[in-house]
mmCIF file of C-alpha atoms in Angstrom:
data_model
loop_
_atom_site.group_PDB
_atom_site.id
_atom_site.type_symbol
_atom_site.label_atom_id
_atom_site.label_comp_id
_atom_site.label_asym_id
_atom_site.label_seq_id
_atom_site.Cartn_x
_atom_site.Cartn_y
_atom_site.Cartn_z
ATOM 1 C CA MET A 3 8.172 -6.007 30.468
ATOM 2 C CA ASN A 4 6.686 -2.854 31.933
ATOM 3 C CA GLU A 5 9.585 -0.973 30.293
ATOM 4 C CA LEU A 6 8.309 -2.645 26.949
ATOM 5 C CA LEU A 7 4.799 -1.687 27.768
ATOM 6 C CA ASP A 8 5.410 1.977 28.848
ATOM 7 C CA MET A 9 7.668 2.771 25.812
ATOM 8 C CA GLY A 10 9.560 5.423 27.516
ATOM 9 C CA GLY A 11 6.350 7.494 28.194
ATOM 10 C CA TYR A 12 5.272 7.056 24.503
ATOM 11 C CA ALA A 13 3.180 4.007 25.000
ATOM 12 C CA PHE A 14 -0.149 5.489 23.556
ATOM 13 C CA PHE A 15 1.674 6.780 20.482
ATOM 14 C CA VAL A 16 3.756 3.730 19.729
ATOM 15 C CA TRP A 17 1.016 0.997 20.490
ATOM 16 C CA SER A 18 -1.944 2.750 18.826
ATOM 17 C CA SER A 19 0.399 3.181 15.566
ATOM 18 C CA TYR A 20 1.190 -0.379 15.567
ATOM 19 C CA GLY A 21 -2.210 -1.519 16.502
ATOM 20 C CA ILE A 22 -4.131 0.585 13.741
ATOM 21 C CA PHE A 23 -1.324 -0.390 11.174
ATOM 22 C CA PHE A 24 -1.538 -4.136 11.721
ATOM 23 C CA PHE A 25 -5.505 -4.147 12.326
ATOM 24 C CA SER A 26 -6.056 -2.331 9.010
ATOM 25 C CA LEU A 27 -3.514 -4.620 6.883
ATOM 26 C CA VAL A 28 -5.168 -7.745 8.383
ATOM 27 C CA ILE A 29 -8.853 -6.448 7.872
ATOM 28 C CA PHE A 30 -7.892 -5.377 4.214
ATOM 29 C CA PHE A 31 -6.412 -8.856 3.499
ATOM 30 C CA LEU A 32 -9.400 -10.603 4.951
ATOM 31 C CA ILE A 33 -11.890 -8.448 2.902
ATOM 32 C CA ASN A 34 -9.983 -9.216 -0.356
ATOM 33 C CA ILE A 35 -9.566 -13.061 0.521
ATOM 34 C CA LEU A 36 -13.446 -13.269 1.468
ATOM 35 C CA ASN A 37 -14.536 -11.065 -1.740
ATOM 36 C CA LEU A 38 -12.362 -13.328 -3.975
ATOM 37 C CA ARG A 39 -14.218 -16.599 -2.638
ATOM 38 C CA LYS A 40 -17.591 -14.866 -3.056
ATOM 39 C CA TYR A 41 -16.847 -13.720 -6.627
ATOM 40 C CA GLU A 42 -15.433 -17.293 -7.466
ATOM 41 C CA LYS A 43 -18.866 -18.836 -6.161
ATOM 42 C CA ILE A 44 -20.808 -16.164 -8.187
ATOM 43 C CA PHE A 45 -18.615 -16.905 -11.312
ATOM 44 C CA LYS A 46 -19.253 -20.831 -10.990
ATOM 45 C CA LYS A 47 -23.028 -20.204 -10.591
ATOM 46 C CA THR A 48 -23.344 -17.940 -13.614
ATOM 47 C CA LYS A 49 -21.238 -20.375 -15.677
ATOM 48 C CA LYS A 50 -23.450 -23.352 -14.609
ATOM 49 C CA LYS A 51 -26.482 -21.326 -15.720
ATOM 50 C CA ILE A 52 -25.050 -20.299 -19.055
ATOM 51 C CA ASP A 53 -23.911 -23.983 -19.650
ATOM 52 C CA MET B 28 3.229 -6.331 -27.154
ATOM 53 C CA TYR B 29 0.211 -8.290 -26.151
ATOM 54 C CA ILE B 30 0.816 -10.114 -23.056
ATOM 55 C CA LYS B 31 -2.131 -12.510 -22.154
ATOM 56 C CA ILE B 32 -2.958 -14.180 -18.870
ATOM 57 C CA ASN B 33 -4.074 -17.885 -19.266
ATOM 58 C CA ASN B 34 -5.264 -20.556 -16.678
ATOM 59 C CA ASN B 35 -1.795 -21.523 -16.140
ATOM 60 C CA HIS B 36 -0.808 -18.317 -15.021
ATOM 61 C CA ILE B 37 -3.726 -18.004 -12.661
ATOM 62 C CA GLU B 38 -2.888 -21.490 -11.183
ATOM 63 C CA LEU B 39 0.743 -20.329 -10.563
ATOM 64 C CA ILE B 40 -0.421 -17.290 -8.734
ATOM 65 C CA LYS B 41 -3.053 -19.425 -6.777
ATOM 66 C CA SER B 42 -0.495 -22.020 -5.739
ATOM 67 C CA ALA B 43 2.074 -19.074 -4.750
ATOM 68 C CA ASN B 44 -0.409 -17.664 -2.278
ATOM 69 C CA PRO B 45 -0.110 -19.724 0.826
ATOM 70 C CA TYR B 46 3.674 -19.425 0.619
ATOM 71 C CA LEU B 47 3.458 -15.606 0.161
ATOM 72 C CA ILE B 48 1.089 -15.381 3.022
ATOM 73 C CA PHE B 49 3.612 -17.394 5.254
ATOM 74 C CA ALA B 50 6.527 -15.352 4.122
ATOM 75 C CA THR B 51 4.749 -12.058 4.966
ATOM 76 C CA THR B 52 3.647 -13.153 8.339
ATOM 77 C CA PHE B 53 7.135 -14.559 9.277
ATOM 78 C CA VAL B 54 8.996 -11.257 8.083
ATOM 79 C CA PHE B 55 6.550 -9.231 9.784
ATOM 80 C CA ILE B 56 7.239 -11.147 13.064
ATOM 81 C CA ILE B 57 10.883 -10.766 12.634
ATOM 82 C CA GLY B 58 10.546 -7.166 11.835
ATOM 83 C CA LEU B 59 8.300 -6.658 15.020
ATOM 84 C CA TYR B 60 11.018 -8.210 17.036
ATOM 85 C CA TYR B 61 13.622 -5.955 15.596
ATOM 86 C CA SER B 62 11.499 -2.918 15.785
ATOM 87 C CA LEU B 63 10.261 -3.078 19.365
ATOM 88 C CA PHE B 64 12.973 -5.183 21.227
ATOM 89 C CA GLN B 65 16.269 -5.063 19.366
ATOM 90 C CA SER B 66 16.223 -1.303 17.998
ATOM 91 C CA PRO B 67 17.554 1.213 20.664
ATOM 92 C CA PRO B 68 15.373 4.282 21.346
ATOM 93 C CA ASP B 69 16.543 7.466 19.607
ATOM 94 C CA TYR B 70 18.584 9.992 21.462
ATOM 95 C CA ILE B 71 16.152 12.922 20.992
ATOM 96 C CA GLN B 72 12.926 11.314 20.277
ATOM 97 C CA GLY B 73 13.061 8.450 22.608
ATOM 98 C CA ASP B 74 10.803 5.341 21.994
ATOM 99 C CA SER B 75 8.419 7.265 19.869
ATOM 100 C CA MET B 76 10.894 6.908 16.797
ATOM 101 C CA ARG B 77 9.891 3.282 16.555
ATOM 102 C CA ILE B 78 6.750 4.516 14.533
ATOM 103 C CA MET B 79 9.097 5.145 11.783
ATOM 104 C CA TYR B 80 9.366 1.452 11.276
ATOM 105 C CA ILE B 81 5.885 1.213 9.964
ATOM 106 C CA HIS B 82 5.446 4.951 8.744
ATOM 107 C CA VAL B 83 8.390 5.127 6.327
ATOM 108 C CA PRO B 84 7.670 1.721 4.426
ATOM 109 C CA SER B 85 3.991 2.696 4.274
ATOM 110 C CA ALA B 86 4.945 5.980 2.735
ATOM 111 C CA TRP B 87 7.612 4.547 0.176
ATOM 112 C CA PHE B 88 5.074 1.942 -0.867
ATOM 113 C CA ALA B 89 2.457 4.573 -1.211
ATOM 114 C CA LEU B 90 4.765 6.202 -3.765
ATOM 115 C CA MET B 91 5.788 3.146 -5.516
ATOM 116 C CA THR B 92 2.429 1.693 -6.110
ATOM 117 C CA TYR B 93 1.225 5.018 -7.363
ATOM 118 C CA SER B 94 3.996 4.983 -9.865
ATOM 119 C CA ILE B 95 3.252 1.490 -11.028
ATOM 120 C CA LEU B 96 -0.473 2.575 -11.304
ATOM 121 C CA ALA B 97 0.307 5.504 -13.527
ATOM 122 C CA GLY B 98 2.695 3.411 -15.391
ATOM 123 C CA SER B 99 0.308 0.789 -16.048
ATOM 124 C CA CYS B 100 -2.294 3.366 -17.218
ATOM 125 C CA VAL B 101 0.209 4.859 -19.749
ATOM 126 C CA LEU B 102 0.857 1.309 -21.090
ATOM 127 C CA TRP B 103 -2.830 0.702 -21.289
ATOM 128 C CA PHE B 104 -3.316 3.841 -23.136
ATOM 129 C CA ILE B 105 -0.527 2.868 -25.748
ATOM 130 C CA THR B 106 -1.292 -0.865 -26.025
ATOM 131 C CA ARG B 107 -4.943 -1.163 -25.183
ATOM 132 C CA ASN B 108 -4.004 -4.191 -23.499
ATOM 133 C CA PRO B 109 -6.679 -4.994 -20.753
ATOM 134 C CA LEU B 110 -3.927 -6.642 -18.648
ATOM 135 C CA PHE B 111 -2.536 -3.463 -17.910
ATOM 136 C CA ASN B 112 -6.045 -2.035 -16.650
ATOM 137 C CA VAL B 113 -6.441 -5.150 -14.311
ATOM 138 C CA VAL B 114 -2.674 -4.543 -13.003
ATOM 139 C CA ALA B 115 -3.737 -0.934 -12.255
ATOM 140 C CA ARG B 116 -7.049 -1.630 -10.704
ATOM 141 C CA SER B 117 -5.392 -4.475 -8.371
ATOM 142 C CA ILE B 118 -2.916 -2.337 -6.839
ATOM 143 C CA ALA B 119 -5.031 0.915 -6.606
ATOM 144 C CA GLN B 120 -6.491 -0.074 -3.232
ATOM 145 C CA VAL B 121 -3.331 -1.545 -1.691
ATOM 146 C CA GLY B 122 -1.485 1.724 -2.671
ATOM 147 C CA MET B 123 -4.506 3.554 -0.934
ATOM 148 C CA VAL B 124 -4.202 1.436 2.362
ATOM 149 C CA PHE B 125 -0.485 2.254 2.462
ATOM 150 C CA THR B 126 -1.146 6.142 1.809
ATOM 151 C CA LEU B 127 -3.573 6.138 4.752
ATOM 152 C CA MET B 128 -1.482 4.335 7.024
ATOM 153 C CA SER B 129 1.390 6.644 6.241
ATOM 154 C CA LEU B 130 -0.908 9.514 6.983
ATOM 155 C CA ILE B 131 -2.278 8.120 10.415
ATOM 156 C CA THR B 132 1.090 6.893 11.767
ATOM 157 C CA GLY B 133 2.613 10.110 10.540
ATOM 158 C CA SER B 134 -0.031 11.981 12.324
ATOM 159 C CA ILE B 135 0.430 9.950 15.534
ATOM 160 C CA TRP B 136 4.169 10.285 15.433
ATOM 161 C CA GLY B 137 3.899 14.223 14.787
ATOM 162 C CA LYS B 138 2.046 14.737 17.965
ATOM 163 C CA PRO B 139 4.956 13.796 20.386
ATOM 164 C CA THR B 140 7.595 15.119 17.929
ATOM 165 C CA TRP B 141 6.008 18.405 16.831
ATOM 166 C CA GLY B 142 3.425 18.976 19.240
ATOM 167 C CA VAL B 143 0.547 18.875 16.788
ATOM 168 C CA TRP B 144 -1.508 16.139 14.899
ATOM 169 C CA TRP B 145 -1.421 17.583 11.679
ATOM 170 C CA VAL B 146 0.017 20.825 9.881
ATOM 171 C CA TRP B 147 -0.769 21.930 6.405
ATOM 172 C CA ASP B 148 2.892 21.867 5.340
ATOM 173 C CA ALA B 149 4.038 20.699 1.807
ATOM 174 C CA ARG B 150 4.717 17.084 2.491
ATOM 175 C CA LEU B 151 1.626 16.047 4.429
ATOM 176 C CA THR B 152 -0.752 17.996 2.021
ATOM 177 C CA SER B 153 0.707 16.510 -0.880
ATOM 178 C CA MET B 154 0.557 13.028 0.781
ATOM 179 C CA LEU B 155 -3.214 13.696 1.534
ATOM 180 C CA ILE B 156 -3.622 14.681 -1.971
ATOM 181 C CA LEU B 157 -2.256 11.326 -3.143
ATOM 182 C CA PHE B 158 -4.687 9.738 -0.913
ATOM 183 C CA PHE B 159 -7.479 11.668 -2.496
ATOM 184 C CA LEU B 160 -6.055 10.454 -5.925
ATOM 185 C CA TYR B 161 -6.184 6.827 -5.080
ATOM 186 C CA ILE B 162 -9.912 7.447 -3.789
ATOM 187 C CA ALA B 163 -10.810 9.246 -7.115
ATOM 188 C CA TYR B 164 -9.198 6.302 -9.190
ATOM 189 C CA ILE B 165 -11.061 3.738 -7.382
ATOM 190 C CA PHE B 166 -14.580 5.327 -7.289
ATOM 191 C CA LEU B 167 -14.431 6.724 -10.846
ATOM 192 C CA TRP B 168 -14.000 3.149 -12.007
ATOM 193 C CA GLN B 169 -16.926 1.815 -9.846
ATOM 194 C CA ALA B 170 -19.077 4.978 -10.497
ATOM 195 C CA ILE B 171 -19.124 5.020 -14.353
ATOM 196 C CA SER B 172 -21.215 2.045 -15.963
ATOM 197 C CA ASN B 173 -19.616 2.032 -19.313
ATOM 198 C CA LYS B 174 -16.368 0.294 -18.496
ATOM 199 C CA GLU B 175 -14.391 1.425 -21.690
ATOM 200 C CA LEU B 176 -15.153 5.000 -20.642
ATOM 201 C CA ALA B 177 -14.531 4.263 -17.036
ATOM 202 C CA SER B 178 -11.109 3.042 -17.844
ATOM 203 C CA LYS B 179 -10.070 6.008 -20.147
ATOM 204 C CA ILE B 180 -11.323 8.662 -17.378
ATOM 205 C CA SER B 181 -9.630 6.749 -14.365
ATOM 206 C CA ALA B 182 -6.412 6.168 -16.337
ATOM 207 C CA ALA B 183 -6.242 9.889 -17.514
ATOM 208 C CA LEU B 184 -6.768 10.998 -13.681
ATOM 209 C CA ALA B 185 -3.971 8.588 -12.747
ATOM 210 C CA ILE B 186 -1.391 9.816 -15.219
ATOM 211 C CA ILE B 187 -2.180 13.335 -14.546
ATOM 212 C CA GLY B 188 -1.918 12.672 -10.809
ATOM 213 C CA PHE B 189 1.433 11.532 -11.215
ATOM 214 C CA ILE B 190 2.565 15.186 -11.058
ATOM 215 C CA ASN B 191 2.011 14.833 -7.369
ATOM 216 C CA ILE B 192 4.800 11.993 -6.850
ATOM 217 C CA PRO B 193 7.781 14.222 -7.482
ATOM 218 C CA ILE B 194 6.156 17.095 -5.726
ATOM 219 C CA ILE B 195 5.794 14.656 -2.593
ATOM 220 C CA LYS B 196 9.257 13.525 -2.955
ATOM 221 C CA PHE B 197 11.063 16.964 -3.163
ATOM 222 C CA SER B 198 8.544 18.825 -0.942
ATOM 223 C CA VAL B 199 10.790 18.816 1.872
ATOM 224 C CA ASP B 200 13.773 20.403 -0.261
ATOM 225 C CA TRP B 201 11.640 22.866 -2.170
ATOM 226 C CA TRP B 202 9.726 24.292 0.840
ATOM 227 C CA ASN B 203 10.144 24.901 4.538
ATOM 228 C CA THR B 204 8.287 22.065 6.094
ATOM 229 C CA LEU B 205 7.911 20.524 9.552
ATOM 230 C CA HIS B 206 8.665 17.185 7.852
ATOM 231 C CA GLN B 207 12.393 16.169 8.069
ATOM 232 C CA PRO B 208 14.260 15.713 4.774
ATOM 233 C CA ALA B 209 14.887 12.148 3.664
ATOM 234 C CA SER B 210 17.490 10.068 5.739
ATOM 235 C CA ILE B 211 18.083 7.437 3.169
ATOM 236 C CA SER B 212 19.031 8.526 -0.273
ATOM 237 C CA LYS B 213 20.711 6.952 -3.320
ATOM 238 C CA LEU B 214 23.370 9.586 -3.543
ATOM 239 C CA SER B 215 24.605 9.831 0.019
ATOM 240 C CA ALA B 216 25.221 7.430 2.987
ATOM 241 C CA PRO B 217 22.181 7.055 5.276
ATOM 242 C CA THR B 218 21.993 9.431 8.299
ATOM 243 C CA ILE B 219 20.567 6.659 10.321
ATOM 244 C CA ASP B 220 22.426 4.142 12.546
ATOM 245 C CA VAL B 221 22.826 0.491 11.402
ATOM 246 C CA SER B 222 20.954 -0.610 14.622
ATOM 247 C CA MET B 223 17.683 1.275 13.051
ATOM 248 C CA LEU B 224 18.346 0.399 9.445
ATOM 249 C CA ILE B 225 18.000 -3.262 9.950
ATOM 250 C CA PRO B 226 14.666 -3.074 11.438
ATOM 251 C CA LEU B 227 13.569 -0.514 8.968
ATOM 252 C CA PHE B 228 14.696 -2.652 5.827
ATOM 253 C CA ILE B 229 12.919 -5.903 7.579
ATOM 254 C CA MET B 230 9.859 -3.969 7.858
ATOM 255 C CA THR B 231 10.240 -2.541 4.227
ATOM 256 C CA ALA B 232 10.465 -6.194 3.039
ATOM 257 C CA ALA B 233 7.541 -7.384 5.119
ATOM 258 C CA CYS B 234 5.284 -4.372 3.601
ATOM 259 C CA PHE B 235 6.728 -5.285 0.201
ATOM 260 C CA LEU B 236 5.693 -9.087 0.552
ATOM 261 C CA PHE B 237 2.375 -7.787 1.820
ATOM 262 C CA LEU B 238 1.961 -5.530 -1.254
ATOM 263 C CA VAL B 239 2.629 -8.626 -3.482
ATOM 264 C CA THR B 240 0.448 -11.018 -1.759
ATOM 265 C CA VAL B 241 -2.643 -8.733 -1.750
ATOM 266 C CA SER B 242 -2.025 -7.351 -5.109
ATOM 267 C CA LEU B 243 -2.040 -11.016 -6.581
ATOM 268 C CA ILE B 244 -5.134 -11.838 -4.779
ATOM 269 C CA ARG B 245 -6.792 -8.599 -6.021
ATOM 270 C CA PHE B 246 -5.429 -9.580 -9.710
ATOM 271 C CA ARG B 247 -7.539 -12.723 -9.236
ATOM 272 C CA LEU B 248 -10.246 -10.933 -8.047
ATOM 273 C CA VAL B 249 -10.522 -8.226 -10.747
ATOM 274 C CA LEU B 250 -10.119 -10.887 -13.427
ATOM 275 C CA ILE B 251 -13.287 -12.714 -11.933
ATOM 276 C CA GLU B 252 -15.135 -9.483 -11.653
ATOM 277 C CA ASN B 253 -14.357 -8.842 -15.523
ATOM 278 C CA LYS B 254 -15.480 -12.483 -16.432
ATOM 279 C CA ILE B 255 -18.631 -11.964 -14.474
ATOM 280 C CA LEU B 256 -19.272 -8.698 -16.139
ATOM 281 C CA ARG B 257 -18.621 -10.267 -19.641
ATOM 282 C CA THR B 258 -20.784 -13.364 -18.954
ATOM 283 C CA SER B 259 -23.788 -11.214 -17.644
ATOM 284 C CA ASN B 260 -23.678 -8.965 -20.564
#
């Protein structure tokens, strides 16, 4: 386990790369999903107003 | 050629969404297992080489996405079919994220390999230009209130910017750069061992699934944005 965490002395470089990569992808995905829901609600409201 | 998107298509995209999210997560988990546990450390670079498994797919999809973006803009100019505009706007942000990831992970990998975080060499600089092209495309569309004009200007920028793609690809052959030449090419056998190729291809598949999943979410988002714009005008 320690060997895996240490990454042959490159722990900072390897773990920070993977951390930044996956954190960014998850945040980007969530932003888009939440924006989609927000806009779907706005669209339903504007449609109701027009109807 | 006038392709139209109807409610059935949207429903189909919507129903595929949970499966795509599951598949993306699943392939990423397998990819992580292979990248961090199964793959051996490199003879020279040691474990820092594991950054390749996220850096290389990011760079590949940064280029591929920009090619699709520029292609969609060309098709929009020819056909004036708004669908191509929607496709371009849907994938632009995904491409920007992959470019940023390629730059960040490349910079982190550069420190233990080259001894520096950044050098102004041809490959790195042309990749940075690609990132600015994505930003310019996204912000031009948002900044111009006349959407017809915004579409024209941003599409023109995307097409002109395509000149950067072959520059990125061949920069390592045309100039002396710190960045290594391509290890995988169509014309010759890969110079990477199979034990490293497997995790690389699994992570590439995971990134591709992510690209498709988020692009389809953004496709629906852009369509709704357009509908709101039309109803409020």
